[in-house]
mmCIF file of C-alpha atoms and ligand atoms in Angstrom:
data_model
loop_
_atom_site.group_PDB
_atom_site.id
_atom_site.type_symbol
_atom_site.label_atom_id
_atom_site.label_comp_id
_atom_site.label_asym_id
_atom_site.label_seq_id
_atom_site.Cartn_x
_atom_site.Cartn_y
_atom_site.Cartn_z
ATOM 1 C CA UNK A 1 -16.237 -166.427 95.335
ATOM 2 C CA UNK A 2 -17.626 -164.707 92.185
ATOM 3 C CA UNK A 3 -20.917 -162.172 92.553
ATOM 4 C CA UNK A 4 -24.033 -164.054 93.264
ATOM 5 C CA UNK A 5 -26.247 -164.798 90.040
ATOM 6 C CA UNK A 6 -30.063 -163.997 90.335
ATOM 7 C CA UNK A 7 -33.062 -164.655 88.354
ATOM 8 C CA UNK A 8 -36.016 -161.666 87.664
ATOM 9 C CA UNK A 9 -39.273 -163.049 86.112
ATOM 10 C CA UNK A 10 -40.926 -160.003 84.737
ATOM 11 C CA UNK A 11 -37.871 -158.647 84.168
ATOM 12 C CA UNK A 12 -39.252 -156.533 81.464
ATOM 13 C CA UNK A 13 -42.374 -154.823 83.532
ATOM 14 C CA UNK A 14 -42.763 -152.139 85.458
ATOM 15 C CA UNK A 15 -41.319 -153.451 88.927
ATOM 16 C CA UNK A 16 -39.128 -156.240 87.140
ATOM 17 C CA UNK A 17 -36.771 -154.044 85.570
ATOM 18 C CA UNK A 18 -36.352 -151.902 88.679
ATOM 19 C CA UNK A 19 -35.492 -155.034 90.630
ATOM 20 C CA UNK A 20 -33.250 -155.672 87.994
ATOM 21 C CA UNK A 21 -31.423 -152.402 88.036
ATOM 22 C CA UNK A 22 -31.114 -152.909 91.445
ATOM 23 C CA UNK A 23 -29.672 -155.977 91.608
ATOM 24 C CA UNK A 24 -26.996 -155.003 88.868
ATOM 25 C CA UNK A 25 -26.314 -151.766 91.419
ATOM 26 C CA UNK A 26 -25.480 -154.284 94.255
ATOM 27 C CA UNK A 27 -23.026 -156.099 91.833
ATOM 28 C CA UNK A 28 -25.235 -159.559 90.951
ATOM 29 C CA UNK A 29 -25.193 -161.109 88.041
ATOM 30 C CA UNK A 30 -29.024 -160.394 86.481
ATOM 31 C CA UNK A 31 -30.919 -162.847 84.262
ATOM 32 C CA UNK A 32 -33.935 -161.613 82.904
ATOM 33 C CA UNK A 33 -36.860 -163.330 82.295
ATOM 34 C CA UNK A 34 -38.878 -162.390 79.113
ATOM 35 C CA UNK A 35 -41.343 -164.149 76.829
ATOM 36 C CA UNK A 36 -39.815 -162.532 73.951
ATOM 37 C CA UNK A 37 -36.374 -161.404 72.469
ATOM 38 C CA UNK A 38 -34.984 -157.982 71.943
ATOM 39 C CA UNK A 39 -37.403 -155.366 69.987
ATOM 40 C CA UNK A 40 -36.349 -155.114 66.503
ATOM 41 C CA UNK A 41 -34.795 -151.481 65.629
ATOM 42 C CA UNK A 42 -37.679 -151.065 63.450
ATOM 43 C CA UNK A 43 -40.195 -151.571 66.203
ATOM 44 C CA UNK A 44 -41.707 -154.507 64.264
ATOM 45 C CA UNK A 45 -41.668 -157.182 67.045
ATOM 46 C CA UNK A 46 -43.079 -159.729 64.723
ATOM 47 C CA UNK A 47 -45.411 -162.514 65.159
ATOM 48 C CA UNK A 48 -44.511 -162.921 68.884
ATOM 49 C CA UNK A 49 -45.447 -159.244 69.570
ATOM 50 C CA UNK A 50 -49.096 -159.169 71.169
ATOM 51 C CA UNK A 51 -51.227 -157.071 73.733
ATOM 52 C CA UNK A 52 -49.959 -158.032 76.578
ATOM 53 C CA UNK A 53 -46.501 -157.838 76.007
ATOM 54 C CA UNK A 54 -44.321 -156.140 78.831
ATOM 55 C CA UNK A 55 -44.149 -152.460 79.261
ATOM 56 C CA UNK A 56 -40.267 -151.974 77.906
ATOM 57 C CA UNK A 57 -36.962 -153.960 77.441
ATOM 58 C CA UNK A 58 -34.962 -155.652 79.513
ATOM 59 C CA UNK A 59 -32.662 -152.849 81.112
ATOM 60 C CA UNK A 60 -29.211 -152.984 79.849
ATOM 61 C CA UNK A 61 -26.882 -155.715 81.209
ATOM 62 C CA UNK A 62 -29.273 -157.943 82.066
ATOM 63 C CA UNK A 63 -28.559 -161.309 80.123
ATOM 64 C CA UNK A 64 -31.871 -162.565 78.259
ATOM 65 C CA UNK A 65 -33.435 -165.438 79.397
ATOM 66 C CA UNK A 66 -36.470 -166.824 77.130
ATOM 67 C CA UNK A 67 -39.375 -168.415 79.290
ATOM 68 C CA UNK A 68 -42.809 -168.242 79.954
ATOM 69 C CA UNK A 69 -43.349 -168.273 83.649
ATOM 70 C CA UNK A 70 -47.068 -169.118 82.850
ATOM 71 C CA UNK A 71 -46.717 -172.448 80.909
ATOM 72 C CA UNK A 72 -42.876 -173.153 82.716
ATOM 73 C CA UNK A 73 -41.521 -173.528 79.536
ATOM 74 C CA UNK A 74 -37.770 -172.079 79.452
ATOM 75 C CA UNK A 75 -38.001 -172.177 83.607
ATOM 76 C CA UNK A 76 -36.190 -174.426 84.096
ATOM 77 C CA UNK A 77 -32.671 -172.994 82.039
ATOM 78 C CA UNK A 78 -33.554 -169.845 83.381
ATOM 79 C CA UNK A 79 -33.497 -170.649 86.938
ATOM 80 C CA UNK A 80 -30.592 -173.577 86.866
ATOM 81 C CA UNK A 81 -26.688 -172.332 87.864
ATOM 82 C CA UNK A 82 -28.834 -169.161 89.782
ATOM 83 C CA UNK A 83 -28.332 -168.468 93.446
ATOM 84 C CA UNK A 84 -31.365 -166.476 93.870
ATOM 85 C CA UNK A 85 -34.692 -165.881 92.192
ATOM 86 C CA UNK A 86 -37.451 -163.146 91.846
ATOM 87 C CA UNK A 87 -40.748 -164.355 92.132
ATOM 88 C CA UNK A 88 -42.929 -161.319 90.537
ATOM 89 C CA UNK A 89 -46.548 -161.985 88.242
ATOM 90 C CA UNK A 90 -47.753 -159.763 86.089
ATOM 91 C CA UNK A 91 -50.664 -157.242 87.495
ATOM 92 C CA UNK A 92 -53.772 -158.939 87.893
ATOM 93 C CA UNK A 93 -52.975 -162.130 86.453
ATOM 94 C CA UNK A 94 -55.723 -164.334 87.100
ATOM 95 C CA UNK A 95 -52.889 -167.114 87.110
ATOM 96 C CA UNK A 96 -50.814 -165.914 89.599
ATOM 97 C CA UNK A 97 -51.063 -168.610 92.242
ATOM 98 C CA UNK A 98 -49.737 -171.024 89.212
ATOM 99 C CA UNK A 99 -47.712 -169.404 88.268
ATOM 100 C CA UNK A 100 -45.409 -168.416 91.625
ATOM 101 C CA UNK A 101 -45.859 -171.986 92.493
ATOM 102 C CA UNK A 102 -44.464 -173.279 89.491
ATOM 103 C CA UNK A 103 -41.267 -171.147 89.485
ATOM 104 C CA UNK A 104 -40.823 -172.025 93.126
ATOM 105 C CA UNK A 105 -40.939 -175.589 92.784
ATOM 106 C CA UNK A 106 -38.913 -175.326 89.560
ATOM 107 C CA UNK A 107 -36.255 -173.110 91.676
ATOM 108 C CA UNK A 108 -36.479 -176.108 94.397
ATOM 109 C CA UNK A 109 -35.722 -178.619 91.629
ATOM 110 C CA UNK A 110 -32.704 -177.033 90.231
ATOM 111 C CA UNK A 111 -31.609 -176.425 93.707
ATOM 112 C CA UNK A 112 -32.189 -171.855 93.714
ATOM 113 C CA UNK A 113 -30.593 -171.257 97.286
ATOM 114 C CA UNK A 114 -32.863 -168.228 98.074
ATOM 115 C CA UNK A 115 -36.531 -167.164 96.864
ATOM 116 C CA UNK A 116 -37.921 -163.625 96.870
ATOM 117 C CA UNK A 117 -41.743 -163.362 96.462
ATOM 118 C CA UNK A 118 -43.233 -159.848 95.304
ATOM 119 C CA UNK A 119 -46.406 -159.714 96.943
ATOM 120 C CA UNK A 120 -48.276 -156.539 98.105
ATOM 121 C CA UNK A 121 -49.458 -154.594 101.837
ATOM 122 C CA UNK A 122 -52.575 -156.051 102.959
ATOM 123 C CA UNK A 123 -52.943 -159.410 100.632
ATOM 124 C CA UNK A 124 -56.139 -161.075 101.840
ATOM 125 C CA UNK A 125 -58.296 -157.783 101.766
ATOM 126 C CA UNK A 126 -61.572 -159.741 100.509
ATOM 127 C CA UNK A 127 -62.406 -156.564 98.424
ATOM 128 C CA UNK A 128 -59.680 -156.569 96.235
ATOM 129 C CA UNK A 129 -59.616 -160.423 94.134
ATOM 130 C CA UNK A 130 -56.087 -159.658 92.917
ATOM 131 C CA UNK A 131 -55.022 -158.865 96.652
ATOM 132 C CA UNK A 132 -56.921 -162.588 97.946
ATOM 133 C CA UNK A 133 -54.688 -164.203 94.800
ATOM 134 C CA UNK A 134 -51.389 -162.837 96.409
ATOM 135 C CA UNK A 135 -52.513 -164.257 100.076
ATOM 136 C CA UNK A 136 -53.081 -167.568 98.314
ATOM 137 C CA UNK A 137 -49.844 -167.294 96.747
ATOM 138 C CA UNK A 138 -48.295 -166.512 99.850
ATOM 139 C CA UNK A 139 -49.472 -169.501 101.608
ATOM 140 C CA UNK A 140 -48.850 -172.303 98.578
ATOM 141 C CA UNK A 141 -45.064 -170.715 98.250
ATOM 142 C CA UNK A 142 -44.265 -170.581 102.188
ATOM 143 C CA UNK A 143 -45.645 -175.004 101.743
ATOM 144 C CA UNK A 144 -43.026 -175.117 99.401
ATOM 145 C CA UNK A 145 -40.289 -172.721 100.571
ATOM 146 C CA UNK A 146 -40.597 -171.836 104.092
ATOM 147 C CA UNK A 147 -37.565 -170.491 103.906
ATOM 148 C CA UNK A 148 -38.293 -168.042 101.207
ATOM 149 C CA UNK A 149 -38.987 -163.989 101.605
ATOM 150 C CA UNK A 150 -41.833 -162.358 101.428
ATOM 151 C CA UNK A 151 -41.698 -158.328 100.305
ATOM 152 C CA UNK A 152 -45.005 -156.838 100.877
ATOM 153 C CA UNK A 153 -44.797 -153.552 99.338
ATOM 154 C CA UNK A 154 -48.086 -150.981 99.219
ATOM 155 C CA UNK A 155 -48.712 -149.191 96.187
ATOM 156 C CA UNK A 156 -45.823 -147.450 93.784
ATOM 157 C CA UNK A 157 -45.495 -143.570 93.955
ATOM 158 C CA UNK A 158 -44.475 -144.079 90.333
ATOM 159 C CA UNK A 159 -47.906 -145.031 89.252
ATOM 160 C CA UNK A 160 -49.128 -141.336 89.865
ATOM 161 C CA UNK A 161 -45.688 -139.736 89.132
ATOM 162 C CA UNK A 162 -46.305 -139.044 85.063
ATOM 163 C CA UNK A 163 -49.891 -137.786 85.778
ATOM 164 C CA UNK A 164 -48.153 -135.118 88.476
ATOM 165 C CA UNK A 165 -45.476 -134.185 85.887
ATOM 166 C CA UNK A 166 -48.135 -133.781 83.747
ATOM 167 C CA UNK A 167 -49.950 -131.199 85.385
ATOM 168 C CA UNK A 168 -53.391 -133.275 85.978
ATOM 169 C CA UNK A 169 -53.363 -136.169 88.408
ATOM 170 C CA UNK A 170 -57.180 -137.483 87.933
ATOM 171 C CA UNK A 171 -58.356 -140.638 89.924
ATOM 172 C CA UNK A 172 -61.783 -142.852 90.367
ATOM 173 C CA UNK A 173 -61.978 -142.740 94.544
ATOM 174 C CA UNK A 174 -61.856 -139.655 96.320
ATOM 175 C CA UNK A 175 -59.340 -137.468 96.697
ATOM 176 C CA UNK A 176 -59.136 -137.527 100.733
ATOM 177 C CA UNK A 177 -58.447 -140.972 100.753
ATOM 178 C CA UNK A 178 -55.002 -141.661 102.385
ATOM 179 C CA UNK A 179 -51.946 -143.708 101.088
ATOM 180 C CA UNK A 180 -48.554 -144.681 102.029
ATOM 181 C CA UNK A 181 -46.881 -145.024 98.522
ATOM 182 C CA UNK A 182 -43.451 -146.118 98.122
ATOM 183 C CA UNK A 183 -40.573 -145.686 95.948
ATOM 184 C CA UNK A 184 -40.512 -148.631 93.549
ATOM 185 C CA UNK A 185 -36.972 -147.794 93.675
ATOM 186 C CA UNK A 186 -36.814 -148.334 97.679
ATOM 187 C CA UNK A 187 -38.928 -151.471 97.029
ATOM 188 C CA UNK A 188 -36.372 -152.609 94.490
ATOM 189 C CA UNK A 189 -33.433 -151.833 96.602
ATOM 190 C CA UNK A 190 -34.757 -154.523 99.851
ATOM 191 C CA UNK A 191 -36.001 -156.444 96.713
ATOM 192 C CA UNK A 192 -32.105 -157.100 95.846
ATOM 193 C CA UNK A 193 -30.994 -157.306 99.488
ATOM 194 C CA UNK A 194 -32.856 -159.843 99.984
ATOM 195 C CA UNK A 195 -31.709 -161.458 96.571
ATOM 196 C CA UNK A 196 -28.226 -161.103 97.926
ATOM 197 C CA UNK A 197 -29.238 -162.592 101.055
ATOM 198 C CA UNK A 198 -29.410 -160.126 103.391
ATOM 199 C CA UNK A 199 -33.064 -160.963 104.871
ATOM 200 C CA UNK A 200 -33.922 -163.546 107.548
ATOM 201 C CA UNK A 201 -34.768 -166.832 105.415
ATOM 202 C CA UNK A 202 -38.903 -167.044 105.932
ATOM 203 C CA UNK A 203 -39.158 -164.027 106.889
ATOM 204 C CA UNK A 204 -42.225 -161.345 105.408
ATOM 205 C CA UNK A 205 -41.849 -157.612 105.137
ATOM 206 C CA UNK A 206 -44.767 -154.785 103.958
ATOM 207 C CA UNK A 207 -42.880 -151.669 102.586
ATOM 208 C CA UNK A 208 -44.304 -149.003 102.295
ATOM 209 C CA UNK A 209 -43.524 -145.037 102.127
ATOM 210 C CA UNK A 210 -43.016 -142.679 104.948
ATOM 211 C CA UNK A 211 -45.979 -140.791 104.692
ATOM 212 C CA UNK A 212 -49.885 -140.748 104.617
ATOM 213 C CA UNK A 213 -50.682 -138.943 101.680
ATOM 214 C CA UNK A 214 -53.900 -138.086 99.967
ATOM 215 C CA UNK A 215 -54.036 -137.322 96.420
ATOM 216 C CA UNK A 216 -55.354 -133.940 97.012
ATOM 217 C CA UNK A 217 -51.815 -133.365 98.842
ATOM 218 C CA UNK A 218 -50.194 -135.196 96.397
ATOM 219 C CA UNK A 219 -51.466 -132.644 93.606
ATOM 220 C CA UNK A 220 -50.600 -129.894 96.406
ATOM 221 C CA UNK A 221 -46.904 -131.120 96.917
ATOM 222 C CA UNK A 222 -46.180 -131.867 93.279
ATOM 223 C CA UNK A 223 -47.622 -127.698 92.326
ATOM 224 C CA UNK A 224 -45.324 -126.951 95.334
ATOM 225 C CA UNK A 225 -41.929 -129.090 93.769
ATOM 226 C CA UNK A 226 -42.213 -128.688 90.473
ATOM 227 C CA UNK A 227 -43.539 -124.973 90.451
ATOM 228 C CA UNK A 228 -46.539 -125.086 88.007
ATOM 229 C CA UNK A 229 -49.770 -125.833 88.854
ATOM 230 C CA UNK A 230 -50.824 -129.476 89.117
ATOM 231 C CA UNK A 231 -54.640 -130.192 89.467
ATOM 232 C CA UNK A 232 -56.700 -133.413 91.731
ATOM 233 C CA UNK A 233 -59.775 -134.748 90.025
ATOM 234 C CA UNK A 234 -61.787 -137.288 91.064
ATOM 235 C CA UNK A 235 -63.865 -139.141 88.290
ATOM 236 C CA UNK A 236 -66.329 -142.100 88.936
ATOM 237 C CA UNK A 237 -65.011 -145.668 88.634
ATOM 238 C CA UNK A 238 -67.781 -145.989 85.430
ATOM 239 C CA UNK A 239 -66.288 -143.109 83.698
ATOM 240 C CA UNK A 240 -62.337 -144.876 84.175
ATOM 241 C CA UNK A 241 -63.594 -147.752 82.285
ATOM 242 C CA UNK A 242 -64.851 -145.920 79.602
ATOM 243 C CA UNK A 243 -61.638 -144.106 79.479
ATOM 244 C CA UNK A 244 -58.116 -144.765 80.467
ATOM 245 C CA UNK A 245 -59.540 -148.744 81.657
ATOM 246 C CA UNK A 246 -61.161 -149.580 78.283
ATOM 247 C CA UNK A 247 -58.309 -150.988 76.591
ATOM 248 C CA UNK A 248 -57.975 -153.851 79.478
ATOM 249 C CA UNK A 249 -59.843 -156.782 79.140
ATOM 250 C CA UNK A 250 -62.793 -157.256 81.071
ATOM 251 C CA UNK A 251 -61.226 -159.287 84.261
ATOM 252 C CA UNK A 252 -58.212 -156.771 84.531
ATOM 253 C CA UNK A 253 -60.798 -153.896 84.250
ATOM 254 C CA UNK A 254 -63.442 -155.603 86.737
ATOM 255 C CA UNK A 255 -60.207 -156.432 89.660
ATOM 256 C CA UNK A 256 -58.837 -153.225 89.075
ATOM 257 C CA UNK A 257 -62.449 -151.298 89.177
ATOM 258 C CA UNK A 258 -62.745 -153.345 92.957
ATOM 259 C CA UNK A 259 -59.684 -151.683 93.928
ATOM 260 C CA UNK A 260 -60.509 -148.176 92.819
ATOM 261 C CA UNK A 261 -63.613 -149.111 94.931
ATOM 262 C CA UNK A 262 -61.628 -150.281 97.905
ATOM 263 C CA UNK A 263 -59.600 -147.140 97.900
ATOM 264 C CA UNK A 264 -62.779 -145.242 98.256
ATOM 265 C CA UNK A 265 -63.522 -146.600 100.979
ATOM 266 C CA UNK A 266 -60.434 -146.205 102.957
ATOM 267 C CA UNK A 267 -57.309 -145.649 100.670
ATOM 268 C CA UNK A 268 -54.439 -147.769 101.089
ATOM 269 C CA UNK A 269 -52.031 -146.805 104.355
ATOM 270 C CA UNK A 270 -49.601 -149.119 105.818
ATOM 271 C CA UNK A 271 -46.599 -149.432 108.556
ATOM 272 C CA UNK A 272 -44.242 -147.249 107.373
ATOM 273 C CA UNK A 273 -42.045 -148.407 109.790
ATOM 274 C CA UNK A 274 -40.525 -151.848 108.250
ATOM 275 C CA UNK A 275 -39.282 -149.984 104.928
ATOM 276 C CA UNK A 276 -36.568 -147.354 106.669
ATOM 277 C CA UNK A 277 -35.322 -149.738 108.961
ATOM 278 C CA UNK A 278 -34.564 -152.455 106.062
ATOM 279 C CA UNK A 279 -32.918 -149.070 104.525
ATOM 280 C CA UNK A 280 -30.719 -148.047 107.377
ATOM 281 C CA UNK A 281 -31.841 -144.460 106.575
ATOM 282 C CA UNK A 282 -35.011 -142.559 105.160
ATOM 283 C CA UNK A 283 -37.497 -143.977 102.831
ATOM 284 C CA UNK A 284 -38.308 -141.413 99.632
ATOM 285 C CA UNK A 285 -40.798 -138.694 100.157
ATOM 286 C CA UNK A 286 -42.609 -137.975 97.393
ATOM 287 C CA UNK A 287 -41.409 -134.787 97.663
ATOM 288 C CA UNK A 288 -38.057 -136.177 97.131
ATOM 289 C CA UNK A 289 -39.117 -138.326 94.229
ATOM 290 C CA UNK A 290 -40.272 -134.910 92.564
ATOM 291 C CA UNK A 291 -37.502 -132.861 93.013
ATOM 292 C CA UNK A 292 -35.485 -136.172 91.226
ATOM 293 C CA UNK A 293 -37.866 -135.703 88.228
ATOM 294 C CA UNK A 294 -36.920 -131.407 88.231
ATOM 295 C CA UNK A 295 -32.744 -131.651 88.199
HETATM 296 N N1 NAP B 301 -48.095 -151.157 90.769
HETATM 297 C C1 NAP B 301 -48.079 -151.175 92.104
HETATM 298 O O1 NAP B 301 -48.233 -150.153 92.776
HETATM 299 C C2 NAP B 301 -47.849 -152.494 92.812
HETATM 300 C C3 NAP B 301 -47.734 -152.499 94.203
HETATM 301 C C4 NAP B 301 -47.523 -153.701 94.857
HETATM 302 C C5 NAP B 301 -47.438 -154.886 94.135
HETATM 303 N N2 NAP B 301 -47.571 -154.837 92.774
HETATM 304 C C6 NAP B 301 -47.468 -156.113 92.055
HETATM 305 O O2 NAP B 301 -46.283 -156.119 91.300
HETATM 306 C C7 NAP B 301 -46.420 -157.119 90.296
HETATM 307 C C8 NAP B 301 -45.774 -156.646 89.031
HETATM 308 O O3 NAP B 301 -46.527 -155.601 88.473
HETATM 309 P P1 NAP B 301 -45.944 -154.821 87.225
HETATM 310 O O4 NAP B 301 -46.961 -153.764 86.886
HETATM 311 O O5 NAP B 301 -44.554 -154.462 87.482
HETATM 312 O O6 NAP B 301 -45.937 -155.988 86.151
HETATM 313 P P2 NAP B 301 -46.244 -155.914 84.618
HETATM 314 O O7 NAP B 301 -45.467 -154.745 84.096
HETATM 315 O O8 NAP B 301 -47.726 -156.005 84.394
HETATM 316 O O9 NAP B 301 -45.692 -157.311 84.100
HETATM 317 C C9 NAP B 301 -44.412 -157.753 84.314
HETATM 318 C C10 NAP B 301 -43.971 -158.641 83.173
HETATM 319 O O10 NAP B 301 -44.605 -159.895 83.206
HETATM 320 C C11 NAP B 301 -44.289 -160.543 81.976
HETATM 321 N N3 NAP B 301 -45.297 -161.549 81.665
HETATM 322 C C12 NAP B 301 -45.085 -162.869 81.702
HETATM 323 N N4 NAP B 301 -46.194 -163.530 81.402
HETATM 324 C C13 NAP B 301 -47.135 -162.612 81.131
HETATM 325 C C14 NAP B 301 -48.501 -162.697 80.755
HETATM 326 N N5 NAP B 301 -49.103 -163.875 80.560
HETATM 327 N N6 NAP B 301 -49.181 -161.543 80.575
HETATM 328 C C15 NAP B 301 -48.584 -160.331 80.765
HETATM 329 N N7 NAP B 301 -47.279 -160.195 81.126
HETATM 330 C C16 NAP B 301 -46.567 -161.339 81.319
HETATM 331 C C17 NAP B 301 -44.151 -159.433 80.935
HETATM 332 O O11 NAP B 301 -42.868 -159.559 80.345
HETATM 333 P P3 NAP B 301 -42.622 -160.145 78.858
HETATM 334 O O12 NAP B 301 -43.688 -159.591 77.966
HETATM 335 O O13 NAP B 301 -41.257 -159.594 78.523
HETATM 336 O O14 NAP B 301 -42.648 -161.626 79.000
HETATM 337 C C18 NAP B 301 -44.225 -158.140 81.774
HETATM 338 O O15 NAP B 301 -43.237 -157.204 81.405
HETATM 339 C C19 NAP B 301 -47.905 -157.418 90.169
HETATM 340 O O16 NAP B 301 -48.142 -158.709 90.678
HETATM 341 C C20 NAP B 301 -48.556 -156.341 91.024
HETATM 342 O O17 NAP B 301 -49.744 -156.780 91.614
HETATM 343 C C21 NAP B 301 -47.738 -153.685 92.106
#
């Protein structure tokens, strides 16, 4: 029997192409899903080209697949002749909900064996509206696959890592506030397990990283690794949308403004516990993570 071929929507974002890469380590064929071909050399990406393309390429050896996961158009070629699909939206996506129950009942149609579902730790905290739109999506994907798997994952060491290589690792919530990132590449590795079917059909997993962190002792560790100094700040949620939020529209910057507010209040910590034992050995420290970024 030939290696298992698997679908990636988002293959071209942040945790799509590391699910990809993943998946290609473990031996599976990868089809990526992107709204758009290659980038021209010249970095003119034509008429197609617009704001909210993804953040890179499709890694290499991952064959192109054309579709638009929010209209379904292109799903359906995408996801026929594959034994496995990835189920990821695009952050804060007011259509989420659609959208994973469209490629789940298109993967059901074409007869997908296994579906993987990218949600996120703690999915129906009220506070967050992106969060509540994952629980829905949860519940509307396990009507129509019960048998699919759910990866829960908290939030991605690698969203702070280039502000801690960077010397300056400024954020709107306070910097006591205590979180139990992951390694997206951890996340990505269970992602293509469970691809390759290694996970209990139905079953849900939250993944997150094997310690509680703050940001101040993120800033601490990083100065510690990397051997330069590497600064906290805290700046108010007003101030981030003015600055590094103002380029998002207004419901990306709103959700995402409730979230900075939700980590104020209590951070973001989860069971650490699920992630190593899906592993079989130690989860990446952020230490660890560092000390990649220094060899
Ligand atoms: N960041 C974290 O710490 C974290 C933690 C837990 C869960 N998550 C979840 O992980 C998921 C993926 O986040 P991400 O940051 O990896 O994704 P992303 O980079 O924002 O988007 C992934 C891809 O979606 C595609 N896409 C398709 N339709 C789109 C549309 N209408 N608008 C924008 N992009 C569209 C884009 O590819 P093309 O342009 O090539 O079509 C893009 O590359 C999100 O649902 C997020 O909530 C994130």
């Amino acid at each position: 029997m030939g290696a298992a071929t698997v679908t990636v929507l988002g293959a071209t974002g942040k945790t799509g192409r590391a699910v990809a890469l993943a998946a290609l380590r473990r031996g599976l064929v990868v089809r990526g899903v992107s709204r758009h071909g290659p980038p021209s050399p010249r970095g003119d990406d034509g008429p197609a080209a617009g704001s909210d393309r993804g953040t890179d390429d499709l890694p290499a050896g991952v064959d192109r697949f054309l579709a638009d996961p929010l209209t379904g158009e292109g799903l359906v070629d995408a996801l026929t002749g594959a034994d496995a699909a990835y189920l990821v939206a695009p952050n804060v996506h007011p259509a989420e909900v659609d959208l994973v129950a469209r490629a789940a009942r298109v993967a059901t149609e074409v007869g997908v064996a296994r579906v993987v579902h990218h949600s996120v730790a703690d999915p129906d905290d009220a506070r967050m509206p992106h969060h509540v739109r994952k629980g829905r999506a949860e519940r509307l994907l396990r009507e129509l696959r019960p048998d699919a798997v759910v990866l829960r994952p908290c939030a991605y060491q690698q969203n702070l890592l280039p502000a801690a290589l960077a010397g300056r690792i400024e954020v709107p919530y306070r910097l006591d506030a205590p979180f139990s990132l992951v390694d997206l590449d951890d996340v990505a590795e269970v992602a293509a397990s469970a691809l390759a079917g290694g996970l209990e059909p139905g079953s849900t997993h939250v993944l997150a990283g094997p310690e509680e962190l703050t940001v101040a002792d993120l800033a601490e560790t990083a100065a510690r690794v990397l051997g330069r100094p590497v600064a906290a700040t805290a700046t108010t949620v007003e101030r981030w949308r003015a600055g590094p939020g103002s380029g998002l529209g207004p419901g990306a910057a709103e959700e995402l403004a409730a979230m900075f507010r939700a980590y104020d209040e209590s951070g973001f910590p989860a069971d650490p516990g699920p992630l190593a034992r899906l592993l079989g050995r130690p989860p990446i420290s952020w230490a660890e993570l560092l000390r990649r970024h220094t060899r």
